[in-house]
Coordinates of C-alpha atoms and ligand atoms in Angstrom, one line a residue:
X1 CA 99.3 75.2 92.3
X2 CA 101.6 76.4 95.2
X3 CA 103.4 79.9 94.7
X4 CA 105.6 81.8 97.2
X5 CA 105.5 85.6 96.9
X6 CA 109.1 86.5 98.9
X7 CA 109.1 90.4 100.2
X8 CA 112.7 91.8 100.3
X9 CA 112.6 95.4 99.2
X10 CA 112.5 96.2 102.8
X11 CA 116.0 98.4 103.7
X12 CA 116.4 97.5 107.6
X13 CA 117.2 100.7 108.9
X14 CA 117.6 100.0 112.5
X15 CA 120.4 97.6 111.5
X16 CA 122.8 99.7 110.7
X17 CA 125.7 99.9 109.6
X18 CA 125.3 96.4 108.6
X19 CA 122.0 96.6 107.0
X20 CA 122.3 99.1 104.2
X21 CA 120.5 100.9 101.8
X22 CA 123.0 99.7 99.7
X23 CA 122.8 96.3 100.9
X24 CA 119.9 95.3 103.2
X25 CA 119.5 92.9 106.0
X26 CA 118.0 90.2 104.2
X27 CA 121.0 89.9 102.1
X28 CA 123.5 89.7 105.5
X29 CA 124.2 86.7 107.5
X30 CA 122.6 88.3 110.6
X31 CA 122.9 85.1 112.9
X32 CA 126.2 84.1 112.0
X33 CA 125.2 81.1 110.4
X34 CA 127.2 81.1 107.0
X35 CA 123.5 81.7 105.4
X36 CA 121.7 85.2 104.7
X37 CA 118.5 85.5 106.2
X38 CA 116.7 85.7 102.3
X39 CA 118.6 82.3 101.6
X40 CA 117.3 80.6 104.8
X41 CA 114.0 81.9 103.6
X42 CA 114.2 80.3 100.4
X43 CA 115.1 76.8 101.8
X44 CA 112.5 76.8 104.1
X45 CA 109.4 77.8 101.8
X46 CA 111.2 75.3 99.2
X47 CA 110.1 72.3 101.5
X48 CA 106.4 72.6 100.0
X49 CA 106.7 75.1 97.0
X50 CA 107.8 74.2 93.8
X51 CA 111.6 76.1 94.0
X52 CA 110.3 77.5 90.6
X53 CA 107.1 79.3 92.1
X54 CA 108.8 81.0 94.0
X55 CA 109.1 84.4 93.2
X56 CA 111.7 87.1 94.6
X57 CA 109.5 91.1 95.0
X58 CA 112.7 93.5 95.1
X59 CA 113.8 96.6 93.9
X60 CA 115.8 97.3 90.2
X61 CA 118.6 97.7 92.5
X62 CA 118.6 94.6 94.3
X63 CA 118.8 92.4 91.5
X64 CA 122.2 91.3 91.2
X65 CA 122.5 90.5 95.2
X66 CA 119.2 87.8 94.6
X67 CA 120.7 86.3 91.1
X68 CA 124.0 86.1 93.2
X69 CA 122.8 84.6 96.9
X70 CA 119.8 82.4 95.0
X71 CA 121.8 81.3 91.9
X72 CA 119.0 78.0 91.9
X73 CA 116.4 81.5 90.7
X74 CA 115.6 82.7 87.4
X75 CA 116.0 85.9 86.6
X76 CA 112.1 85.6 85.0
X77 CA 111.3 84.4 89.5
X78 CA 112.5 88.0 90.2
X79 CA 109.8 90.7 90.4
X80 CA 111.4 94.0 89.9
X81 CA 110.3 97.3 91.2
X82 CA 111.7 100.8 90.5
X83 CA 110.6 102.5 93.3
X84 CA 109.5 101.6 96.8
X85 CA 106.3 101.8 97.4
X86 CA 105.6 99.8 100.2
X87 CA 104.1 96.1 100.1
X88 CA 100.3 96.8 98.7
X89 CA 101.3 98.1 95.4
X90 CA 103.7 95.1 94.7
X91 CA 101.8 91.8 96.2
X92 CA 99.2 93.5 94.0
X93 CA 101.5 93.1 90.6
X94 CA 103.0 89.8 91.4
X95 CA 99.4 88.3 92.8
X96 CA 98.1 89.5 88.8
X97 CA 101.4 87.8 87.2
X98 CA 100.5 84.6 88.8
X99 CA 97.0 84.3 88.5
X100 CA 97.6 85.0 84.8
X101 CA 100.2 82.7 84.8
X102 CA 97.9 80.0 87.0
X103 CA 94.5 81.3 87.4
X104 CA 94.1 78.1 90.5
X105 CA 97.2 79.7 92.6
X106 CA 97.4 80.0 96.1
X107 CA 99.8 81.5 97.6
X108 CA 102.2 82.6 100.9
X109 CA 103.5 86.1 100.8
X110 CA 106.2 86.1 103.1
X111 CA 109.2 88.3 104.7
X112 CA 112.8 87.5 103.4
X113 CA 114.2 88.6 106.8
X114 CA 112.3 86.9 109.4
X115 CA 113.5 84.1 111.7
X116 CA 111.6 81.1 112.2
X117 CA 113.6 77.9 113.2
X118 CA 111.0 75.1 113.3
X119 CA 111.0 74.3 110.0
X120 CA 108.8 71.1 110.5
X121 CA 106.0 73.1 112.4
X122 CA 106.5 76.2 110.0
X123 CA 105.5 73.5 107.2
X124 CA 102.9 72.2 108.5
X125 CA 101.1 75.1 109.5
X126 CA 101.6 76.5 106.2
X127 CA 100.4 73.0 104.2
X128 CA 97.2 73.2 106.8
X129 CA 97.2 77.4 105.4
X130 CA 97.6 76.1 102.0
X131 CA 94.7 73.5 102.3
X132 CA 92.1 76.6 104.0
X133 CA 92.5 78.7 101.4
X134 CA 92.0 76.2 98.3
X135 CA 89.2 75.6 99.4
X136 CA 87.3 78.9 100.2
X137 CA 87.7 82.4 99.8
X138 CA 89.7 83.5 102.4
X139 CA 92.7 85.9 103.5
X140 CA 95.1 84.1 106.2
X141 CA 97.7 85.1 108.1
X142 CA 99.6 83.8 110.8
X143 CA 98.6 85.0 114.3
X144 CA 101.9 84.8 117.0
X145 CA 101.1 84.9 120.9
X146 CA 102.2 88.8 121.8
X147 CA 104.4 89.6 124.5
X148 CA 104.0 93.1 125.3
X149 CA 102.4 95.8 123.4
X150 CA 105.0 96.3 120.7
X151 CA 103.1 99.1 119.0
X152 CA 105.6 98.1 115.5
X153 CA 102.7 95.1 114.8
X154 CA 99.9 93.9 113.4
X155 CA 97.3 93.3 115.7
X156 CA 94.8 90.6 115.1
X157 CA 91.7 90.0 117.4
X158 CA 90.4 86.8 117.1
X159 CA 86.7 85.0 118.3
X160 CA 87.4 83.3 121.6
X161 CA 84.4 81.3 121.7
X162 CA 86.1 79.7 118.1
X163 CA 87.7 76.5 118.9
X164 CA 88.6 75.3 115.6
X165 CA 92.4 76.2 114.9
X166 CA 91.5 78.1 112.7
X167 CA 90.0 81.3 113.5
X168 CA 87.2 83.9 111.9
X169 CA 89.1 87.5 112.8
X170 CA 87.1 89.8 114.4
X171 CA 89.4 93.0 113.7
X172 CA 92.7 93.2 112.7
X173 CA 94.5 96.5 113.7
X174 CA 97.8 97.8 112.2
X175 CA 100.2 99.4 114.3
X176 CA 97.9 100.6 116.8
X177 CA 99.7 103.3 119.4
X178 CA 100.8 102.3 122.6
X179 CA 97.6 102.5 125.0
X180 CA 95.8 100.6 122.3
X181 CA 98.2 97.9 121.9
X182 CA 98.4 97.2 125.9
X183 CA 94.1 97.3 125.8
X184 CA 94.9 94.4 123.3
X185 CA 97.5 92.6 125.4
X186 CA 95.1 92.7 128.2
X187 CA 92.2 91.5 126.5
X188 CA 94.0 88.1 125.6
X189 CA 92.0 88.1 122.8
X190 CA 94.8 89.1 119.9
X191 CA 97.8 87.9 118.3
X192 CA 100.5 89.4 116.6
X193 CA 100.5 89.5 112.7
X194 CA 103.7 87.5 111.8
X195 CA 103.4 89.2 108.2
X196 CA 103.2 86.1 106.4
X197 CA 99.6 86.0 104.8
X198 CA 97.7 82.8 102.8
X199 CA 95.5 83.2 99.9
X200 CA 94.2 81.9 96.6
X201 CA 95.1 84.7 93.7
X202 CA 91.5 85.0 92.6
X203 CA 90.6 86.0 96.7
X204 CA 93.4 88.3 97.1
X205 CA 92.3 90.3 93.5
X206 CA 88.9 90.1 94.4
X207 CA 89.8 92.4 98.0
X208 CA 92.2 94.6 95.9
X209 CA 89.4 95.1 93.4
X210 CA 86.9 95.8 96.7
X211 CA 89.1 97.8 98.5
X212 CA 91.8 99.1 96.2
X213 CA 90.3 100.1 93.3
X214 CA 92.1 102.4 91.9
X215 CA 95.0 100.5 92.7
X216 CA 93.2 97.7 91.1
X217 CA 92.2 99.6 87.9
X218 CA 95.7 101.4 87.7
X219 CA 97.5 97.9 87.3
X220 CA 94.3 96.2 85.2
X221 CA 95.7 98.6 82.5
X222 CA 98.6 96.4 82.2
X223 CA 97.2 93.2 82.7
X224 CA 97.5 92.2 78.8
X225 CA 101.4 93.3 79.0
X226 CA 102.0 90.7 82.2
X227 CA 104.2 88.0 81.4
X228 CA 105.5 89.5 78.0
X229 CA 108.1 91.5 76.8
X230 CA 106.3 94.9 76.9
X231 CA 105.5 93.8 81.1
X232 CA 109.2 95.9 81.8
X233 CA 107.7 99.2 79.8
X234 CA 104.3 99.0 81.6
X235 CA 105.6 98.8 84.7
X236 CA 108.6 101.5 84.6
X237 CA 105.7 104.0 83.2
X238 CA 103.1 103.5 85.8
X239 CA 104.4 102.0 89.3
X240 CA 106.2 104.8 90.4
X241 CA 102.1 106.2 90.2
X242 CA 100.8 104.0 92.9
X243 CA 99.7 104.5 96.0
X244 CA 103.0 104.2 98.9
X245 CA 100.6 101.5 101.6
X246 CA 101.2 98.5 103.4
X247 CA 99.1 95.7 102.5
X248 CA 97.9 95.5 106.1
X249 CA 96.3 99.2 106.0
X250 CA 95.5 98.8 102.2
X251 CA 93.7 94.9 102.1
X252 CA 93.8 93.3 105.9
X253 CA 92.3 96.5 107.9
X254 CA 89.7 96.3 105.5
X255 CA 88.9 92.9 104.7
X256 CA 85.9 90.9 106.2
X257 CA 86.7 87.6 105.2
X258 CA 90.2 86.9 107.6
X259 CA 91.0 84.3 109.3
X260 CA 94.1 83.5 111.6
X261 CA 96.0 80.1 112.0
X262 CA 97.7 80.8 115.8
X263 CA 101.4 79.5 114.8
X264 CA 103.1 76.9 116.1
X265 CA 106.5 78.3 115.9
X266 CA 108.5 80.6 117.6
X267 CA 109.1 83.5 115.8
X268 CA 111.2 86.9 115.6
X269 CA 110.7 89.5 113.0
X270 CA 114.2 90.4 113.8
X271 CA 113.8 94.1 113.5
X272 CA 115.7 95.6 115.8
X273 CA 119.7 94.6 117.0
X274 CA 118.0 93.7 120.6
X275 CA 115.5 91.1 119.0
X276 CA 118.7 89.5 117.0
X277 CA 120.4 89.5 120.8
X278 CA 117.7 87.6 121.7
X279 CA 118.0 85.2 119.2
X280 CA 122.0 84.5 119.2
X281 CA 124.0 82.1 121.5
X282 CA 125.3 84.4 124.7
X283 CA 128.6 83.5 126.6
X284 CA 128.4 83.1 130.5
X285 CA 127.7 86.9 130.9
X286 CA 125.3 86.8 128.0
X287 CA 126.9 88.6 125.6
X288 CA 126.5 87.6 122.1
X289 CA 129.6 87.8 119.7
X290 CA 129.0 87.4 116.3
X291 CA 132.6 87.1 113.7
X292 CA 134.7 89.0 116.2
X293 CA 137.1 87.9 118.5
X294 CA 136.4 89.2 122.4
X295 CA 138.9 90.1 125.7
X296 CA 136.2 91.0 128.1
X297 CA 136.2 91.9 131.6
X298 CA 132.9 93.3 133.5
X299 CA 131.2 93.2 130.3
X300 CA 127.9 91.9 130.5
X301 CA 124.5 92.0 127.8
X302 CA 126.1 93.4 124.9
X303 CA 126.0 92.1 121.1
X304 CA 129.6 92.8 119.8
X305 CA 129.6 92.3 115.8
X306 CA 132.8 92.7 113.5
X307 CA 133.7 91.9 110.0
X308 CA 136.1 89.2 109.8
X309 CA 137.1 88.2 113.2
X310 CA 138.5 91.4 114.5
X311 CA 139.5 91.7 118.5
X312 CA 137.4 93.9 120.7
X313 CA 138.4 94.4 124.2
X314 CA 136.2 95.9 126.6
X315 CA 135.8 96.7 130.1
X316 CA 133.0 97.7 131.7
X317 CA 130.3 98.2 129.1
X318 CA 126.6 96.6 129.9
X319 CA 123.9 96.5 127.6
X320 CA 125.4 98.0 124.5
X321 CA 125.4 97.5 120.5
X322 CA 128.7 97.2 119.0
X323 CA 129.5 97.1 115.4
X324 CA 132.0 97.6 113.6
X325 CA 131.5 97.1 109.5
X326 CA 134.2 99.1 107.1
X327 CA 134.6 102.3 108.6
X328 CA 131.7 102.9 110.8
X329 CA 131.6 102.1 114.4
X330 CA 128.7 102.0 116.8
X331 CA 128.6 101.9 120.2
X332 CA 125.0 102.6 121.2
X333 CA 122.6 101.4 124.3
X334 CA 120.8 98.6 123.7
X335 CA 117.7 100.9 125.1
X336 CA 117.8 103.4 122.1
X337 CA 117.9 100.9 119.7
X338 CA 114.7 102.1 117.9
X339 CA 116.5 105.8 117.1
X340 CA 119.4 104.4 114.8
X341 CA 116.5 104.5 112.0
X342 CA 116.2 108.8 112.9
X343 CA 120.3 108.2 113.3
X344 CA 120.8 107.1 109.3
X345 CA 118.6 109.3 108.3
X346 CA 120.1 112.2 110.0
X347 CA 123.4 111.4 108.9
X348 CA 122.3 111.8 105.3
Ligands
GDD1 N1 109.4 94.0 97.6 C1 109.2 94.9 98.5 N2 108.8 96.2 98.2 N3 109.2 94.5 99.8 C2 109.0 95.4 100.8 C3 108.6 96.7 100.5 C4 108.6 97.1 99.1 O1 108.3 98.3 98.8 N4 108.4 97.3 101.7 C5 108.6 96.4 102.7 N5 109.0 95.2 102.1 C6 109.3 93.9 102.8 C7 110.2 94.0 103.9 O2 111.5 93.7 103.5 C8 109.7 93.0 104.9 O3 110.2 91.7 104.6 C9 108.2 92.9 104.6 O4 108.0 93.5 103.3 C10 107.3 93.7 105.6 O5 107.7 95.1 105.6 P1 108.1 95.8 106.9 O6 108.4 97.2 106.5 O7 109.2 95.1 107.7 O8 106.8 95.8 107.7 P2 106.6 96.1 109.2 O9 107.6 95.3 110.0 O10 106.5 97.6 109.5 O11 105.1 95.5 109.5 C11 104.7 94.2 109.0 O12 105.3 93.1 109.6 C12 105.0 92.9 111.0 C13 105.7 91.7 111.5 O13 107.0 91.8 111.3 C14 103.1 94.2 109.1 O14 102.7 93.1 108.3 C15 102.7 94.0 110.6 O15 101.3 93.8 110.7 C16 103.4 92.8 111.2 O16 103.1 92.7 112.6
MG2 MG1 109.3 94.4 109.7

């Protein structure tokens, strides 16, 4: 009864010019690996899920890139959408095509871009995730120790006093703004939502139905076209019409019946060129090179990326991005890294 519901519509902005519209981060080998970030994100979630439940949530345009980097996938495992509108609308969808398909799912809805190494810990928190949720009615997700008040996070406060691993939420706060998220820090008493969430199909309808419903109702209409050949017409008609909201503002900030599991993994949402510095194997002045070849002198913190090997020499550069992929270049402080998203845009 295990399913997998794999988010990769998102278009990694800040990671540009690798990460395209054309061609998002998911589908790049950000760590220099030989494997894209969606396919190590495959592998690991095949450990416990059947390979065959586990289903791919993308856009129209994406759909050649997944048939292409997950060739093991049927095209039937890939949930297309022909517009973006943000994770609430389409966990909704695919959470109705499984129950229909399995009315005793549970399931993990998880990030295609993320990067988790402990796969034997990731497992096992997930199996103990798994086991929660079969056998009450309950929304998980996976809580990570915070560092510092990232205000780009979830925020999850949990009860203190609650011993058990796994713990009743108190509140869970998306995004909060900076003064908030540093009250939070302080408190001790919150984790980070790692954006990868646990449920049975039934639970997660039953909240959409609660606190979506005209989200709900919109996609009810359809529910007899699901899993047949008039599913493709339904959806091209009607979900451009719903509601553009994360699942966390739409289902989780609203929800009473959350629960956190505090991982046991070390994670990084890899959103920004700094947190895949932080993840990569540095030289003696810690800079991290990834496919090019370096001639450094007085060059110290920088992540140097190239297609295909090519040379960079450098002197005297500290704490700067550099990529270079077809014809852009950037060279921009590692400091700034959060205005290449106003950058692309700008440069539309
Ligand atoms: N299929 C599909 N369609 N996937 C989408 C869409 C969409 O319209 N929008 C986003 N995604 C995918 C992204 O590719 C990513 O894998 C995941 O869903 C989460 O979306 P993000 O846009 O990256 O969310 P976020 O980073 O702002 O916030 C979420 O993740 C944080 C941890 O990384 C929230 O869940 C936060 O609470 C959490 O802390
Ligand atoms: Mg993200």
């Amino acid at each position: 009864n295990y399913y997998a519901i794999l988010m990769a519509g998102g278009v990694g902005s800040r990671f540009w010019p690798v990460s395209t519209t054309e061609f998002p981060k998911q589908f790049h080998d950000m760590l220099g690996t030989g494997e894209t970030l969606i396919q190590k994100t495959f592998t690991r979630l095949s450990q416990i899920i059947p390979k065959e439940n586990i289903l791919i949530l993308t856009n129209e345009d994406y759909n050649n890139i997944v048939l292409e980097q997950l060739p093991m996938v049927k095209q039937e495992q890939i949930i297309l959408e022909p517009v973006m509108r943000n994770t609430a609308p389409c966990i909704l969808y695919a959470s109705l095509k499984i129950k229909k398909q399995n009315p005793d799912a549970v399931m993990v809805v998880a990030p295609s871009d993320h990067w988790i190494e402990d796969e034997v810990q990731f497992c096992s928190n997930l199996q103990h995730a798994f086991d929660f949720c079969e056998r009450d009615e309950n929304l998980m997700t996976l809580g990570i120790l915070p560092t510092f008040a990232n205000t780009g996070y979830g925020y999850i406060e949990f009860d203190k006093l609650d011993s058990r691993p796994i713990k009743k939420v108190k509140q869970f706060r998306e995004k909060p703004d900076y003064a908030t998220a540093r009250k939070f820090i302080q408190s001790r008493n919150f984790l980070w939502n790692a954006g990868i969430f646990v449920w049975s199909a039934k639970t997660v309808l039953k909240a959409y139905e609660e606190f979506q419903p005209v989200m709900f109702a919109h996609f009810m209409n359809g529910y007899e076209a699901l899993n047949t050949p008039k599913e493709a017409a339904f959806i091209k008609d009607n979900y451009p019409l719903a509601q553009n909201i994360s699942v966390d503002y739409a289902i989780l900030e609203k929800a009473q019946n959350v629960y956190v599991l505090p991982a046991t993994f070390d994670w990084n949402d890899l959103g920004t060129w700094g947190s895949l510095y932080d993840k990569l194997p540095k030289d003696e002045q810690e800079n991290a090179v990834v496919n090019a070849t370096v001639y450094l002198e007085n060059a110290t913190n920088n992540i140097i990326r190239t297609e295909g090997k090519k040379l960079v020499v450098i002197d005297g550069l500290t704490d700067y991005i550099i990529v270079d992929k077809d014809d852009v270049l950037l060279i921009y402080p590692k400091n700034k890294e959060q205005d290449i998203k106003q950058i692309v845009s700008k440069l539309k």
